[in-house]
mmCIF file of C-alpha atoms and ligand atoms in Angstrom:
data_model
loop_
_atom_site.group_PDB
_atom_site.id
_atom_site.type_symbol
_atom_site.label_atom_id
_atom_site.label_comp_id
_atom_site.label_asym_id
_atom_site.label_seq_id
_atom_site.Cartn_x
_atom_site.Cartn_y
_atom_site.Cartn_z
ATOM 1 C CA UNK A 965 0.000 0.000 0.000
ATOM 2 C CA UNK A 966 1.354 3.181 -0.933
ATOM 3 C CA UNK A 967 2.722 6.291 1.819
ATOM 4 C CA UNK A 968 0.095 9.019 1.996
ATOM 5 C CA UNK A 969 1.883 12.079 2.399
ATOM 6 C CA UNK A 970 0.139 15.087 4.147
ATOM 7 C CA UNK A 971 0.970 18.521 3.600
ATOM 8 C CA UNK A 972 -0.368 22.170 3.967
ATOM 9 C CA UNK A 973 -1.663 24.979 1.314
ATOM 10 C CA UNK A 974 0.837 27.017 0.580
ATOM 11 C CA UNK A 975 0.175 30.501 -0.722
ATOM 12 C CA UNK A 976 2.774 30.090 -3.815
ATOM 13 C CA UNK A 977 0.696 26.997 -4.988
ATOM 14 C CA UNK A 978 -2.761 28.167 -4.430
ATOM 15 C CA UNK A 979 -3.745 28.919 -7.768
ATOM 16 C CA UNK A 980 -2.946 25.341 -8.682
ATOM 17 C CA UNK A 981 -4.473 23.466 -5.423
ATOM 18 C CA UNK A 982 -7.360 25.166 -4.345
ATOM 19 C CA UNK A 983 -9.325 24.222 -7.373
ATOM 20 C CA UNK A 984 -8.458 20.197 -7.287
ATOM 21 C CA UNK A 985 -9.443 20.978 -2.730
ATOM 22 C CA UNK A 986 -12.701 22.626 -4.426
ATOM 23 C CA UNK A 987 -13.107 20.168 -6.733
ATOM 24 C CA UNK A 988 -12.887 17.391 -4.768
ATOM 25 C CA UNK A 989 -15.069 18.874 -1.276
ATOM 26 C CA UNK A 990 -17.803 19.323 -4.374
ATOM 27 C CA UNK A 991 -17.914 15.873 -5.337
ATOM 28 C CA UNK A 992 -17.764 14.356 -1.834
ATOM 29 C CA UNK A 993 -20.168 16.809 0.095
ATOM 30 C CA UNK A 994 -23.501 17.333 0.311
ATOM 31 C CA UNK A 995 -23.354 21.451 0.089
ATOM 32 C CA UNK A 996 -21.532 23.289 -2.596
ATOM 33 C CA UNK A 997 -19.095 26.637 -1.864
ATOM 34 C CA UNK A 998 -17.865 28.602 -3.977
ATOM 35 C CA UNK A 999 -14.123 29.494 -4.209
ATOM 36 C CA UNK A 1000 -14.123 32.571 -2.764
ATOM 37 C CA UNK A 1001 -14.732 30.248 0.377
ATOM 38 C CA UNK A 1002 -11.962 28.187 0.050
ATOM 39 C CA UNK A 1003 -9.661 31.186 -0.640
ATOM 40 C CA UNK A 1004 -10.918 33.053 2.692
ATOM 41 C CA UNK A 1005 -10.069 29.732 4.609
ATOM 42 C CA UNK A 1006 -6.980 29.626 3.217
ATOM 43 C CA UNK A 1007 -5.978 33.692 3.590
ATOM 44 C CA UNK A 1008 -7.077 33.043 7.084
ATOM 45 C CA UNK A 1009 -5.076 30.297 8.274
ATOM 46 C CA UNK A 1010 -2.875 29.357 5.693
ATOM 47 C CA UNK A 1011 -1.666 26.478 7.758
ATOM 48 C CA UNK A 1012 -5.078 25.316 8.172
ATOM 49 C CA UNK A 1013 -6.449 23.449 4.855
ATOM 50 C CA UNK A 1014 -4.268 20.778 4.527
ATOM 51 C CA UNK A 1015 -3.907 17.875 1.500
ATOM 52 C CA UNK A 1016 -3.275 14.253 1.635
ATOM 53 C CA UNK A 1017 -1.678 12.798 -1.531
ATOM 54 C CA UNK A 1018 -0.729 9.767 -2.664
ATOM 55 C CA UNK A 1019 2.408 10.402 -4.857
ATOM 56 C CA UNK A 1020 1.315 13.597 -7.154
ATOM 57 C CA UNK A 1021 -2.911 12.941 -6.783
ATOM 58 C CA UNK A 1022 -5.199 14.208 -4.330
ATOM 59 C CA UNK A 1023 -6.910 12.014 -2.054
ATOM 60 C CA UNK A 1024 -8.115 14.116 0.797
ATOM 61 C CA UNK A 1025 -8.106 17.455 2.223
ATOM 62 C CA UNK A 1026 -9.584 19.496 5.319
ATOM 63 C CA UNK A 1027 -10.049 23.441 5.651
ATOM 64 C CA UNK A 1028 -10.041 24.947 9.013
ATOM 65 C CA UNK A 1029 -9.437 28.397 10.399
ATOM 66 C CA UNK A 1030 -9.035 29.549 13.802
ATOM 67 C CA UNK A 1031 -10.896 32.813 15.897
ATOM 68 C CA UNK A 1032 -11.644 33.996 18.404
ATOM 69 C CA UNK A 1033 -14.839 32.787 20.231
ATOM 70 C CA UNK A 1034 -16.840 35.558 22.330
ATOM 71 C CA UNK A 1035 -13.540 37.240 23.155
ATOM 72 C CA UNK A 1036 -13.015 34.520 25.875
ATOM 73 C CA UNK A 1037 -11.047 31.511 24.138
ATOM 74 C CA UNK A 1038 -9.595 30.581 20.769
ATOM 75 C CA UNK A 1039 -11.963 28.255 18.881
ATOM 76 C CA UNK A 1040 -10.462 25.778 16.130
ATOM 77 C CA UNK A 1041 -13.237 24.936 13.630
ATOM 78 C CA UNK A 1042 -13.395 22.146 10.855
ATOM 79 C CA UNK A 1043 -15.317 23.818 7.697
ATOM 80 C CA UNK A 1044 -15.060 20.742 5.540
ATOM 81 C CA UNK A 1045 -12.984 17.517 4.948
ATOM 82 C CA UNK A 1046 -13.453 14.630 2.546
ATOM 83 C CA UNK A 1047 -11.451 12.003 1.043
ATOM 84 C CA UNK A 1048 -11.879 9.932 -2.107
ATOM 85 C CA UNK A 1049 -13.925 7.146 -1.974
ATOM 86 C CA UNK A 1050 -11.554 4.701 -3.287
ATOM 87 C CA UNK A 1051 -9.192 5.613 -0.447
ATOM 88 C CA UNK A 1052 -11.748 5.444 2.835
ATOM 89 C CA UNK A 1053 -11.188 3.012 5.115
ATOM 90 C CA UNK A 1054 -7.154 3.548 5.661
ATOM 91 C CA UNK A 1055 -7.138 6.643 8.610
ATOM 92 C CA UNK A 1056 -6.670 9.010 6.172
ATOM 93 C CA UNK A 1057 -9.741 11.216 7.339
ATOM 94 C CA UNK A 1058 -8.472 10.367 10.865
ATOM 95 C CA UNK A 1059 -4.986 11.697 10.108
ATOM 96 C CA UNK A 1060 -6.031 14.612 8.329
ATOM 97 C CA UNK A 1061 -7.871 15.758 11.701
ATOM 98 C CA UNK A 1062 -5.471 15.049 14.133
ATOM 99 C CA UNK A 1063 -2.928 16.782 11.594
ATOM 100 C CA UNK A 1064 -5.723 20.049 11.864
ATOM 101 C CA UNK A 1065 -5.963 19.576 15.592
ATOM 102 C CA UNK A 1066 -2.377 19.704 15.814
ATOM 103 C CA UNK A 1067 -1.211 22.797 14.342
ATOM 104 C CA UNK A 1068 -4.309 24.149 15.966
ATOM 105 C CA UNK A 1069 -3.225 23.475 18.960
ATOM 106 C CA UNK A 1070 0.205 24.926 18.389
ATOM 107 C CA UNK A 1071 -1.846 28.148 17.258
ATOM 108 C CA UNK A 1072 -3.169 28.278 20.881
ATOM 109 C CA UNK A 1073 -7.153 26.949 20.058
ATOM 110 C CA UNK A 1074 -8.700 26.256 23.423
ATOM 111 C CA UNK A 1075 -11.076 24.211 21.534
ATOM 112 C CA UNK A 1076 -12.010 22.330 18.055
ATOM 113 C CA UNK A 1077 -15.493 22.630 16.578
ATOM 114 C CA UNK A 1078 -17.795 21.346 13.554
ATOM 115 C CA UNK A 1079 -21.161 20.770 12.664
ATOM 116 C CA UNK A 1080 -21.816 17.155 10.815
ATOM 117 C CA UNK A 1081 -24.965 15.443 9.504
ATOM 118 C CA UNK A 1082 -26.271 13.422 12.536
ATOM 119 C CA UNK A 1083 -26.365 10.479 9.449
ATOM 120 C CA UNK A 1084 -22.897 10.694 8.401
ATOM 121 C CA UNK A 1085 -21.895 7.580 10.865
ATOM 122 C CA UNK A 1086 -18.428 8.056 9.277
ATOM 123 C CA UNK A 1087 -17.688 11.451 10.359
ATOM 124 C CA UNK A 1088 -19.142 11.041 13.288
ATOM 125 C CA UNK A 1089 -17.345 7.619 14.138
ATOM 126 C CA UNK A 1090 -13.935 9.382 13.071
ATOM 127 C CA UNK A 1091 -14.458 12.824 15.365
ATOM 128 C CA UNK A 1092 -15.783 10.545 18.179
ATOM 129 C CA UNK A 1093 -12.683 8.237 18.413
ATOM 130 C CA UNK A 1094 -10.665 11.302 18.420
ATOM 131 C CA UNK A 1095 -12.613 12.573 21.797
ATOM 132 C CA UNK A 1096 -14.948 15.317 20.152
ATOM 133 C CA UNK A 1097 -17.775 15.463 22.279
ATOM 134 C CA UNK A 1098 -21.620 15.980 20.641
ATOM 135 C CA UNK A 1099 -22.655 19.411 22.178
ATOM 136 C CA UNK A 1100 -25.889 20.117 20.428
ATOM 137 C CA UNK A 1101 -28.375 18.943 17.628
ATOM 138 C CA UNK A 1102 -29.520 21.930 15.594
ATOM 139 C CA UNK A 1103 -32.488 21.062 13.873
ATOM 140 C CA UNK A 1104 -32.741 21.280 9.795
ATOM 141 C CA UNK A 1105 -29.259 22.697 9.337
ATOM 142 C CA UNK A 1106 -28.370 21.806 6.170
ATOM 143 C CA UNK A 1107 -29.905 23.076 2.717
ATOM 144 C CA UNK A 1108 -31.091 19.092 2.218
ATOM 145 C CA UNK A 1109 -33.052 19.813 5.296
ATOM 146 C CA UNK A 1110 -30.557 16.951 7.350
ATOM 147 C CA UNK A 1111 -30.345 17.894 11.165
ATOM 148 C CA UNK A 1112 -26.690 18.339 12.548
ATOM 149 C CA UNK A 1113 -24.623 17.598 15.588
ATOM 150 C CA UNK A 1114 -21.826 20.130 16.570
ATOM 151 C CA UNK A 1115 -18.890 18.572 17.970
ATOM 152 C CA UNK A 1116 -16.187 19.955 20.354
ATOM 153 C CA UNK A 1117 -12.974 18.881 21.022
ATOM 154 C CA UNK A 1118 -11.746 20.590 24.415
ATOM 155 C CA UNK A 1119 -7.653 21.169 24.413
ATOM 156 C CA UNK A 1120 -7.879 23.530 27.210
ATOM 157 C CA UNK A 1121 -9.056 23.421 30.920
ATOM 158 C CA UNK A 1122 -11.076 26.951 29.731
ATOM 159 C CA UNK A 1123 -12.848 25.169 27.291
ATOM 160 C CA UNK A 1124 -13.313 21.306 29.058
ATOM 161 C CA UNK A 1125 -15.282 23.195 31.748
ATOM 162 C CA UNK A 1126 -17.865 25.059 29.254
ATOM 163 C CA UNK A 1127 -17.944 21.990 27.945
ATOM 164 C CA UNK A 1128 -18.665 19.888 30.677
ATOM 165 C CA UNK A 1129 -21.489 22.586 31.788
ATOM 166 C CA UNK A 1130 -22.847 22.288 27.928
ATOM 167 C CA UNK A 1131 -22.594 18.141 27.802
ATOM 168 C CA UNK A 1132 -23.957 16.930 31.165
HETATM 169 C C1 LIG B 2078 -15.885 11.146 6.672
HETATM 170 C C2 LIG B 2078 -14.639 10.746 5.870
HETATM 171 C C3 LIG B 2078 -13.768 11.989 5.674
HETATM 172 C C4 LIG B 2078 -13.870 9.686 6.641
HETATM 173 O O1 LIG B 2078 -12.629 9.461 5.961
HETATM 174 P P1 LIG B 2078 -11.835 8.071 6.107
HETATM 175 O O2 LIG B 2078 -10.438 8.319 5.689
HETATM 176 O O3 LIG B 2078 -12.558 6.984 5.418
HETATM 177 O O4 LIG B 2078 -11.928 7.867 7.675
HETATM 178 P P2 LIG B 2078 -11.034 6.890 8.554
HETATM 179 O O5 LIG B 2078 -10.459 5.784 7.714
HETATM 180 O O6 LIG B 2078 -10.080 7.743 9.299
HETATM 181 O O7 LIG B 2078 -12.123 6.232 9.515
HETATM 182 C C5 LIG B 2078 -12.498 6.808 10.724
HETATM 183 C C6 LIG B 2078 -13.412 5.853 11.466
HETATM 184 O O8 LIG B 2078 -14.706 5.824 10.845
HETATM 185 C C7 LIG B 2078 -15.079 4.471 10.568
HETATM 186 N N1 LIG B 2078 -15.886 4.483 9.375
HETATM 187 C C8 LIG B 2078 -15.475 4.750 8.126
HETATM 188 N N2 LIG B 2078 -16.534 4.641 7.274
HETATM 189 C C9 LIG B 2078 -17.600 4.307 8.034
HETATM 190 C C10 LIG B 2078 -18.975 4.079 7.748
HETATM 191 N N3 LIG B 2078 -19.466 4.197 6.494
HETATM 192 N N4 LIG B 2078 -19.819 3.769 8.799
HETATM 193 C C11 LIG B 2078 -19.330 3.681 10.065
HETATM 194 N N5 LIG B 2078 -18.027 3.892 10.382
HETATM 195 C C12 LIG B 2078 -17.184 4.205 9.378
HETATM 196 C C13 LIG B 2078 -13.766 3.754 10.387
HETATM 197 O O9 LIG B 2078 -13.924 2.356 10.571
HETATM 198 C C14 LIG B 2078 -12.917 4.400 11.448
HETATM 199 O O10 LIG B 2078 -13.220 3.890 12.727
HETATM 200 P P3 LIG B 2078 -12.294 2.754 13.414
HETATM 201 O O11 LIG B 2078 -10.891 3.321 13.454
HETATM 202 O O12 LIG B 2078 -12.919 2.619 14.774
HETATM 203 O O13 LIG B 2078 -12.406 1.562 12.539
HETATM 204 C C15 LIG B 2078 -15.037 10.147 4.482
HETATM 205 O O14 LIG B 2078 -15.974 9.120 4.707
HETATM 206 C C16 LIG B 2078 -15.614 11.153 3.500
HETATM 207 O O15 LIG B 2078 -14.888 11.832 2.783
HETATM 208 N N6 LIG B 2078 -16.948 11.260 3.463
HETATM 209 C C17 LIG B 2078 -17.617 12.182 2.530
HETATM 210 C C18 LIG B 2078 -17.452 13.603 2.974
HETATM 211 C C19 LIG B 2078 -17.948 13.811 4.383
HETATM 212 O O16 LIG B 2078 -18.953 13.247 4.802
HETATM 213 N N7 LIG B 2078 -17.242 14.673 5.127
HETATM 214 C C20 LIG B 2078 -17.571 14.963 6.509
HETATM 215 C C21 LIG B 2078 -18.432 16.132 6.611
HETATM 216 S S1 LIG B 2078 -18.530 16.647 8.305
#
């Protein structure tokens, strides 16, 4: 089986990467953005939407920025990740988080959020193994009508005792 390598955006090759990112979140979500989206992710928090590619092709990305959250802690959020069918199944989605998380982390996020469809059992199986925590349902939050769970991963003792208060 063949070495996945994982790598960030950079500026110099944006031109050439956001499109195949775009291209690819298109086919494998269930909402479209245009890529004017993708380019304010990556102006952001250039470190943030990172690829997974297996020699020159792309198998997998995930775009992620990092604010502040009510003035009071840094939140880490997850806009969008997918990765090719034909390669599910081999932790690439799982590495392509944790990569996220990490240089979030290093960024100083108290915190990792997303919103996922409460039927995607993948994504939710993946962020659950990695210790995000379901914090709410919102009800009809997608354009296909689909309810959502938001997810939070608490990195700091700030956030793990919001959370607590939120999840109990
Ligand atoms: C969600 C997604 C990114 C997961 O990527 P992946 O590389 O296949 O994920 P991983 O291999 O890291 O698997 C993570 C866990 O989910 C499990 N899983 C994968 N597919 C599953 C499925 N269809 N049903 C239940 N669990 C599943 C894996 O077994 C693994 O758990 P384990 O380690 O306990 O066995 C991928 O399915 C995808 O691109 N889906 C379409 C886009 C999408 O839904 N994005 C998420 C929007 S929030």
């Amino acid at each position: 089986m063949s070495e996945i390598s994982y790598t960030a955006v950079t500026l110099a090759d944006e031109d050439k990467e956001i499109p195949l990112i775009r291209e690819l979140m298109t086919k494998e979500l269930s909402e479209p953005y245009t890529l004017y989206v993708y380019r304010y992710f990556m102006y952001s928090c250039p470190d943030l939407t990172i690829m997974a590619h297996d020699g020159n092709t792309l198998v997998g990305a995930i775009v992620c920025n990092i604010s502040s959250h009510k003035d009071r802690r840094q939140r880490g959020y997850i806009a969008m990740i997918a990765v090719c069918d034909e390669y599910r199944g081999r932790h690439i989605g799982s590495k392509l988080v944790a990569a996220a998380v990490t240089a979030m982390k290093a960024q100083g996020a108290d915190e990792v959020v997303l919103e996922t469809e409460t039927v995607n059992k993948a994504a939710i199986r993946l962020y659950e193994n990695l210790g995000f925590l379901r914090s709410k349902r919102l009800y009809k939050y997608y354009l296909n009508s689909n309810d959502a769970f938001r997810l939070i991963l608490p990195l700091t003792e700030k956030s793990t005792m919001l959370t607590r208060m939120m999840v109990e």
